[in-house]
PDB file of C-alpha atoms in Angstrom:
ATOM      1  CA  MET A 120      17.370  27.198 -46.440  1.00 44.00           C
ATOM      2  CA  ASN A 121      14.787  29.347 -44.794  1.00 43.00           C
ATOM      3  CA  LEU A 122      15.966  32.930 -44.136  1.00 45.00           C
ATOM      4  CA  ASP A 123      14.411  35.052 -41.453  1.00 48.00           C
ATOM      5  CA  THR A 124      16.847  36.916 -39.079  1.00 41.00           C
ATOM      6  CA  ALA A 125      16.326  40.198 -37.206  1.00 39.00           C
ATOM      7  CA  GLN A 126      17.981  43.340 -38.131  1.00 42.00           C
ATOM      8  CA  PRO A 127      16.989  47.304 -37.798  1.00 38.00           C
ATOM      9  CA  SER A 128      15.868  49.669 -40.318  1.00 37.00           C
ATOM     10  CA  ALA A 129      17.352  51.000 -43.445  1.00 37.00           C
ATOM     11  CA  GLN A 130      16.807  54.397 -45.572  1.00 33.00           C
ATOM     12  CA  ALA A 131      16.217  54.987 -49.368  1.00 34.00           C
ATOM     13  CA  THR A 132      14.184  57.190 -51.308  1.00 30.00           C
ATOM     14  CA  ALA A 133      11.525  57.497 -54.375  1.00 33.00           C
ATOM     15  CA  GLN A 134       8.799  59.723 -55.898  1.00 31.00           C
ATOM     16  CA  LEU A 135       6.068  59.731 -58.205  1.00 31.00           C
ATOM     17  CA  THR A 136       3.794  62.665 -58.719  1.00 31.00           C
ATOM     18  CA  THR A 137       0.086  62.172 -59.992  1.00 34.00           C
ATOM     19  CA  SER A 138      -2.398  64.451 -61.453  1.00 35.00           C
ATOM     20  CA  ASP A 139      -6.169  64.437 -61.068  1.00 38.00           C
ATOM     21  CA  PRO A 140      -7.345  63.188 -64.898  1.00 37.00           C
ATOM     22  CA  THR A 141     -11.035  64.971 -64.276  1.00 36.00           C
ATOM     23  CA  THR A 142      -8.972  68.407 -64.120  1.00 34.00           C
ATOM     24  CA  SER A 143      -9.914  70.620 -67.266  1.00 34.00           C
ATOM     25  CA  ALA A 144      -7.314  71.934 -69.618  1.00 35.00           C
ATOM     26  CA  ALA A 145      -8.324  75.379 -68.741  1.00 33.00           C
ATOM     27  CA  SER A 146      -7.911  75.107 -65.139  1.00 31.00           C
ATOM     28  CA  GLU A 147      -4.792  74.589 -63.055  1.00 37.00           C
ATOM     29  CA  SER A 148      -3.748  70.980 -62.466  1.00 37.00           C
ATOM     30  CA  THR A 149      -4.344  69.669 -58.977  1.00 42.00           C
ATOM     31  CA  PRO A 150      -2.917  66.458 -57.449  1.00 55.00           C
ATOM     32  CA  THR A 151      -5.194  63.472 -56.664  1.00 78.00           C
ATOM     33  CA  ALA A 152      -5.523  62.221 -53.126  1.00 89.00           C
ATOM     34  CA  PRO A 153      -2.713  59.910 -52.492  1.00 94.00           C
ATOM     35  CA  LEU A 154      -3.501  56.219 -52.895  1.00 96.00           C
ATOM     36  CA  LYS A 155      -3.867  54.348 -49.312  1.00 97.00           C
ATOM     37  CA  LEU A 156      -1.267  51.662 -49.563  1.00 98.00           C
ATOM     38  CA  ALA A 157      -1.514  48.818 -46.742  1.00 98.00           C
ATOM     39  CA  VAL A 158       1.929  47.248 -46.639  1.00 98.00           C
ATOM     40  CA  ILE A 159       1.696  43.637 -45.303  1.00 98.00           C
ATOM     41  CA  LEU A 160       4.590  42.201 -43.228  1.00 98.00           C
ATOM     42  CA  GLY A 161       3.907  38.559 -43.573  1.00 97.00           C
ATOM     43  CA  SER A 162       6.612  36.923 -41.465  1.00 96.00           C
ATOM     44  CA  THR A 163       5.879  36.136 -37.668  1.00 96.00           C
ATOM     45  CA  ARG A 164       8.740  33.981 -37.102  1.00 94.00           C
ATOM     46  CA  GLU A 165      10.906  34.523 -33.999  1.00 94.00           C
ATOM     47  CA  GLY A 166      14.131  36.152 -35.158  1.00 92.00           C
ATOM     48  CA  ARG A 167      12.706  37.346 -38.461  1.00 95.00           C
ATOM     49  CA  PHE A 168      14.454  39.307 -41.052  1.00 95.00           C
ATOM     50  CA  GLY A 169      11.279  40.822 -42.322  1.00 96.00           C
ATOM     51  CA  PRO A 170      11.348  43.972 -40.528  1.00 96.00           C
ATOM     52  CA  VAL A 171      14.872  44.817 -42.142  1.00 96.00           C
ATOM     53  CA  VAL A 172      13.144  44.685 -45.681  1.00 96.00           C
ATOM     54  CA  ALA A 173       9.938  46.549 -44.506  1.00 97.00           C
ATOM     55  CA  ASP A 174      12.018  49.338 -43.206  1.00 95.00           C
ATOM     56  CA  TRP A 175      13.831  49.542 -46.351  1.00 95.00           C
ATOM     57  CA  PHE A 176      10.553  49.487 -48.643  1.00 96.00           C
ATOM     58  CA  LEU A 177       8.719  51.926 -46.660  1.00 96.00           C
ATOM     59  CA  SER A 178      11.605  54.433 -46.699  1.00 92.00           C
ATOM     60  CA  ARG A 179      10.808  54.181 -50.497  1.00 89.00           C
ATOM     61  CA  THR A 180       6.833  54.587 -50.125  1.00 91.00           C
ATOM     62  CA  ASP A 181       7.324  57.522 -47.430  1.00 82.00           C
ATOM     63  CA  ARG A 182       9.158  59.631 -50.084  1.00 76.00           C
ATOM     64  CA  HIS A 183       6.632  58.518 -52.980  1.00 79.00           C
ATOM     65  CA  THR A 184       3.995  61.259 -53.437  1.00 80.00           C
ATOM     66  CA  GLY A 185       1.572  58.792 -54.815  1.00 89.00           C
ATOM     67  CA  PHE A 186       1.065  56.796 -51.587  1.00 95.00           C
ATOM     68  CA  SER A 187       0.192  57.000 -48.077  1.00 95.00           C
ATOM     69  CA  ALA A 188       1.450  53.863 -46.252  1.00 97.00           C
ATOM     70  CA  ASP A 189       0.199  51.811 -43.628  1.00 97.00           C
ATOM     71  CA  LEU A 190       2.321  49.030 -42.030  1.00 98.00           C
ATOM     72  CA  VAL A 191       0.309  46.050 -41.438  1.00 98.00           C
ATOM     73  CA  ASP A 192       2.660  43.603 -39.232  1.00 98.00           C
ATOM     74  CA  LEU A 193       1.061  40.229 -38.675  1.00 98.00           C
ATOM     75  CA  ALA A 194       3.312  39.781 -35.642  1.00 97.00           C
ATOM     76  CA  ASP A 195       0.652  42.268 -34.024  1.00 97.00           C
ATOM     77  CA  ILE A 196      -2.347  40.144 -35.042  1.00 97.00           C
ATOM     78  CA  ASP A 197      -3.299  36.890 -33.881  1.00 95.00           C
ATOM     79  CA  LEU A 198      -5.875  35.352 -36.210  1.00 95.00           C
ATOM     80  CA  PRO A 199      -6.629  31.591 -35.921  1.00 94.00           C
ATOM     81  CA  THR A 200      -6.167  29.310 -38.758  1.00 92.00           C
ATOM     82  CA  ALA A 201      -9.531  27.881 -38.205  1.00 94.00           C
ATOM     83  CA  LEU A 202     -12.179  29.988 -39.858  1.00 95.00           C
ATOM     84  CA  SER A 203     -15.776  30.657 -38.662  1.00 94.00           C
ATOM     85  CA  TYR A 204     -18.699  32.421 -40.006  1.00 93.00           C
ATOM     86  CA  ARG A 205     -19.272  33.460 -36.330  1.00 95.00           C
ATOM     87  CA  PRO A 206     -16.143  34.369 -34.831  1.00 95.00           C
ATOM     88  CA  GLY A 207     -15.821  34.655 -30.939  1.00 96.00           C
ATOM     89  CA  SER A 208     -15.059  37.837 -29.452  1.00 97.00           C
ATOM     90  CA  ALA A 209     -11.634  37.188 -29.031  1.00 96.00           C
ATOM     91  CA  VAL A 210     -11.202  36.618 -32.810  1.00 97.00           C
ATOM     92  CA  GLN A 211     -13.320  39.786 -33.594  1.00 97.00           C
ATOM     93  CA  THR A 212     -11.102  41.820 -31.434  1.00 97.00           C
ATOM     94  CA  GLN A 213      -8.188  40.425 -33.738  1.00 97.00           C
ATOM     95  CA  LEU A 214     -10.037  41.284 -36.768  1.00 98.00           C
ATOM     96  CA  ALA A 215     -10.994  44.815 -35.473  1.00 98.00           C
ATOM     97  CA  LYS A 216      -7.103  45.537 -35.711  1.00 97.00           C
ATOM     98  CA  VAL A 217      -6.923  44.645 -39.297  1.00 98.00           C
ATOM     99  CA  SER A 218     -10.057  44.430 -41.447  1.00 98.00           C
ATOM    100  CA  PRO A 219     -10.900  48.313 -41.535  1.00 98.00           C
ATOM    101  CA  ARG A 220      -7.450  48.786 -42.425  1.00 98.00           C
ATOM    102  CA  LEU A 221      -7.499  46.485 -45.201  1.00 98.00           C
ATOM    103  CA  ALA A 222     -11.074  47.797 -46.518  1.00 98.00           C
ATOM    104  CA  ASP A 223      -9.656  51.411 -46.421  1.00 98.00           C
ATOM    105  CA  ALA A 224      -6.682  50.525 -48.771  1.00 98.00           C
ATOM    106  CA  ASP A 225      -6.526  51.203 -52.198  1.00 98.00           C
ATOM    107  CA  ALA A 226      -3.637  49.057 -52.800  1.00 98.00           C
ATOM    108  CA  PHE A 227      -1.536  46.599 -51.093  1.00 98.00           C
ATOM    109  CA  VAL A 228       2.139  45.405 -51.036  1.00 98.00           C
ATOM    110  CA  VAL A 229       3.012  41.846 -49.602  1.00 98.00           C
ATOM    111  CA  ILE A 230       6.302  41.520 -47.981  1.00 98.00           C
ATOM    112  CA  THR A 231       6.867  37.814 -47.734  1.00 98.00           C
ATOM    113  CA  PRO A 232       9.596  35.361 -47.209  1.00 97.00           C
ATOM    114  CA  GLU A 233       9.985  31.929 -48.502  1.00 96.00           C
ATOM    115  CA  TYR A 234       9.422  29.030 -46.139  1.00 94.00           C
ATOM    116  CA  ASN A 235       9.600  25.574 -47.748  1.00 94.00           C
ATOM    117  CA  HIS A 236       8.893  26.809 -51.291  1.00 95.00           C
ATOM    118  CA  SER A 237       6.019  28.620 -50.097  1.00 97.00           C
ATOM    119  CA  PHE A 238       4.703  31.692 -47.949  1.00 97.00           C
ATOM    120  CA  PRO A 239       4.015  31.956 -44.144  1.00 97.00           C
ATOM    121  CA  ALA A 240       0.679  30.496 -42.606  1.00 96.00           C
ATOM    122  CA  ALA A 241       0.103  33.871 -40.845  1.00 97.00           C
ATOM    123  CA  LEU A 242      -0.258  35.381 -44.404  1.00 98.00           C
ATOM    124  CA  LYS A 243      -2.345  32.736 -45.640  1.00 97.00           C
ATOM    125  CA  SER A 244      -4.632  33.067 -42.509  1.00 97.00           C
ATOM    126  CA  LEU A 245      -4.912  36.914 -43.096  1.00 98.00           C
ATOM    127  CA  ILE A 246      -6.026  36.489 -46.460  1.00 98.00           C
ATOM    128  CA  ASP A 247      -8.471  33.689 -45.777  1.00 98.00           C
ATOM    129  CA  TRP A 248     -10.246  35.720 -43.250  1.00 98.00           C
ATOM    130  CA  HIS A 249     -10.956  38.363 -45.657  1.00 98.00           C
ATOM    131  CA  TYR A 250     -12.608  38.721 -48.838  1.00 97.00           C
ATOM    132  CA  GLY A 251     -14.427  41.992 -50.255  1.00 97.00           C
ATOM    133  CA  GLU A 252     -11.412  43.993 -48.640  1.00 98.00           C
ATOM    134  CA  TRP A 253      -9.024  42.492 -51.578  1.00 98.00           C
ATOM    135  CA  GLN A 254     -11.622  42.826 -54.255  1.00 98.00           C
ATOM    136  CA  ALA A 255     -10.706  45.270 -57.482  1.00 98.00           C
ATOM    137  CA  LYS A 256      -7.761  46.194 -55.840  1.00 98.00           C
ATOM    138  CA  PRO A 257      -3.790  46.084 -57.027  1.00 98.00           C
ATOM    139  CA  VAL A 258      -1.309  43.902 -54.983  1.00 98.00           C
ATOM    140  CA  GLY A 259       2.407  44.106 -55.418  1.00 98.00           C
ATOM    141  CA  PHE A 260       5.097  41.806 -53.662  1.00 98.00           C
ATOM    142  CA  VAL A 261       8.450  42.442 -52.082  1.00 98.00           C
ATOM    143  CA  SER A 262      10.072  38.905 -51.466  1.00 98.00           C
ATOM    144  CA  TYR A 263      13.112  37.572 -49.699  1.00 96.00           C
ATOM    145  CA  GLY A 264      14.733  34.436 -49.033  1.00 94.00           C
ATOM    146  CA  GLY A 265      17.622  32.132 -50.227  1.00 92.00           C
ATOM    147  CA  ILE A 266      18.811  31.465 -53.944  1.00 92.00           C
ATOM    148  CA  SER A 267      15.089  31.921 -54.959  1.00 93.00           C
ATOM    149  CA  GLY A 268      14.713  35.478 -53.639  1.00 95.00           C
ATOM    150  CA  GLY A 269      11.051  34.256 -52.219  1.00 95.00           C
ATOM    151  CA  LEU A 270       9.696  34.209 -55.958  1.00 96.00           C
ATOM    152  CA  ARG A 271       8.202  30.711 -55.424  1.00 97.00           C
ATOM    153  CA  ALA A 272       6.258  32.317 -52.566  1.00 97.00           C
ATOM    154  CA  VAL A 273       5.274  35.371 -54.790  1.00 98.00           C
ATOM    155  CA  GLU A 274       3.985  32.824 -57.785  1.00 98.00           C
ATOM    156  CA  GLN A 275       1.738  31.031 -55.351  1.00 98.00           C
ATOM    157  CA  LEU A 276       0.459  34.195 -53.884  1.00 98.00           C
ATOM    158  CA  ARG A 277      -0.580  35.541 -57.236  1.00 98.00           C
ATOM    159  CA  GLN A 278      -2.891  32.517 -57.808  1.00 98.00           C
ATOM    160  CA  ILE A 279      -4.585  33.149 -54.420  1.00 98.00           C
ATOM    161  CA  PHE A 280      -5.099  36.903 -54.849  1.00 98.00           C
ATOM    162  CA  ALA A 281      -6.578  36.322 -58.452  1.00 98.00           C
ATOM    163  CA  GLU A 282      -9.152  34.201 -56.602  1.00 98.00           C
ATOM    164  CA  MET A 283      -9.791  37.146 -54.360  1.00 98.00           C
ATOM    165  CA  HIS A 284     -10.456  39.312 -57.430  1.00 98.00           C
ATOM    166  CA  ALA A 285      -7.336  41.407 -56.973  1.00 98.00           C
ATOM    167  CA  VAL A 286      -4.777  42.506 -59.563  1.00 98.00           C
ATOM    168  CA  THR A 287      -1.249  41.640 -59.134  1.00 98.00           C
ATOM    169  CA  VAL A 288       1.145  43.757 -60.856  1.00 98.00           C
ATOM    170  CA  ARG A 289       3.815  42.202 -63.063  1.00 97.00           C
ATOM    171  CA  ASP A 290       7.243  43.593 -61.419  1.00 97.00           C
ATOM    172  CA  THR A 291       8.560  42.495 -57.903  1.00 97.00           C
ATOM    173  CA  VAL A 292      11.251  43.505 -55.599  1.00 97.00           C
ATOM    174  CA  SER A 293      13.233  40.488 -54.651  1.00 96.00           C
ATOM    175  CA  PHE A 294      16.289  39.668 -52.528  1.00 96.00           C
ATOM    176  CA  HIS A 295      18.003  36.696 -52.733  1.00 94.00           C
ATOM    177  CA  ASN A 296      20.494  35.598 -50.014  1.00 92.00           C
ATOM    178  CA  ALA A 297      18.745  38.478 -48.209  1.00 90.00           C
ATOM    179  CA  GLY A 298      20.985  39.024 -45.152  1.00 89.00           C
ATOM    180  CA  ALA A 299      23.937  39.544 -47.486  1.00 92.00           C
ATOM    181  CA  HIS A 300      22.643  42.620 -48.997  1.00 90.00           C
ATOM    182  CA  PHE A 301      22.199  44.815 -45.744  1.00 92.00           C
ATOM    183  CA  ASP A 302      24.722  45.830 -43.185  1.00 92.00           C
ATOM    184  CA  ASP A 303      24.540  45.537 -39.408  1.00 89.00           C
ATOM    185  CA  GLU A 304      22.545  48.895 -39.297  1.00 85.00           C
ATOM    186  CA  GLY A 305      19.907  47.573 -41.870  1.00 87.00           C
ATOM    187  CA  ARG A 306      21.164  49.712 -44.804  1.00 88.00           C
ATOM    188  CA  HIS A 307      21.179  48.120 -48.305  1.00 92.00           C
ATOM    189  CA  LYS A 308      24.834  48.121 -49.132  1.00 92.00           C
ATOM    190  CA  ASP A 309      24.310  48.424 -53.000  1.00 90.00           C
ATOM    191  CA  PRO A 310      20.704  49.861 -53.360  1.00 87.00           C
ATOM    192  CA  SER A 311      20.632  50.908 -56.942  1.00 90.00           C
ATOM    193  CA  ALA A 312      19.072  47.768 -58.644  1.00 93.00           C
ATOM    194  CA  ALA A 313      16.600  47.432 -55.680  1.00 93.00           C
ATOM    195  CA  GLU A 314      15.613  51.044 -55.743  1.00 92.00           C
ATOM    196  CA  SER A 315      14.856  50.704 -59.423  1.00 93.00           C
ATOM    197  CA  ALA A 316      12.812  47.575 -58.974  1.00 95.00           C
ATOM    198  CA  ALA A 317      10.984  49.347 -56.191  1.00 94.00           C
ATOM    199  CA  THR A 318      10.349  52.302 -58.424  1.00 92.00           C
ATOM    200  CA  ALA A 319       8.929  50.153 -61.353  1.00 94.00           C
ATOM    201  CA  MET A 320       6.964  48.264 -59.121  1.00 96.00           C
ATOM    202  CA  LEU A 321       5.437  51.040 -57.351  1.00 96.00           C
ATOM    203  CA  ASP A 322       4.685  52.888 -60.665  1.00 94.00           C
ATOM    204  CA  GLN A 323       2.749  49.984 -61.841  1.00 96.00           C
ATOM    205  CA  LEU A 324       0.744  50.062 -58.515  1.00 97.00           C
ATOM    206  CA  ALA A 325       0.049  53.631 -58.816  1.00 96.00           C
ATOM    207  CA  TRP A 326      -1.318  53.201 -62.147  1.00 96.00           C
ATOM    208  CA  TRP A 327      -3.652  50.040 -61.224  1.00 98.00           C
ATOM    209  CA  GLY A 328      -4.493  51.836 -57.866  1.00 97.00           C
ATOM    210  CA  LEU A 329      -5.812  55.104 -59.727  1.00 97.00           C
ATOM    211  CA  ALA A 330      -7.462  53.184 -62.532  1.00 97.00           C
ATOM    212  CA  LEU A 331      -9.304  50.858 -60.169  1.00 97.00           C
ATOM    213  CA  ARG A 332     -10.320  53.778 -57.516  1.00 96.00           C
ATOM    214  CA  ASP A 333     -11.524  55.718 -60.417  1.00 96.00           C
ATOM    215  CA  ALA A 334     -13.450  52.822 -61.976  1.00 96.00           C
ATOM    216  CA  LYS A 335     -15.111  51.921 -58.680  1.00 96.00           C
ATOM    217  CA  SER A 336     -16.283  55.479 -57.988  1.00 95.00           C
ATOM    218  CA  ALA A 337     -18.104  55.281 -61.222  1.00 95.00           C
ATOM    219  CA  ARG A 338     -19.460  51.913 -60.896  1.00 94.00           C
ATOM    220  CA  PRO A 339     -19.108  49.478 -58.042  1.00 93.00           C
ATOM    221  CA  TYR A 340     -17.233  46.558 -58.765  1.00 94.00           C
ATOM    222  CA  GLY A 341     -19.472  43.543 -59.512  1.00 85.00           C
ATOM    223  CA  LYS A 342     -22.721  45.653 -60.203  1.00 63.00           C
TER     224      LYS A 342
END
């Protein structure tokens, strides 16, 4: 069964503090710049449930000092499935809404439902329209769906992002029978397990994000 029905927002908290590894022991420690995190909401279906999950997750990142989050909602972007090396002006307009934001990001979280044992076409289109924007960056996943919790979609996305030279983190946040976990106001009814999963995933994403950002500052990827 495909699950994607509309709901409003939710609230939660998380926090991670990072320090600049280049600071000398004799000087006072200073925090690194927060990682720029693009949170990609992959569903565009009418009546989608995705905004509930996105609002809950963003409430975690908003209070997480390791990240500065930017929600990339694919419902606001109309990219064609037919790719072109010479996109017309209409496609260039759509790309201008999203490509600079992906390029600027240090890390990604993909929020995806599971449709017919896979992920939405709009998400595949976004991935395929870009290449360098994904390279040498970490990707985390928040999934939702029926009994599988969207994990079959995540496993397919791992293979695709590997082809894009991205690094996917092991831990995920997954909601099986997702609608049952949130009330009518979009609040998670029993958030402790989901919050622990989100913290673990964000910790891994922060480690990889900082490591890859530092590595690329010393030597561009692929050079």
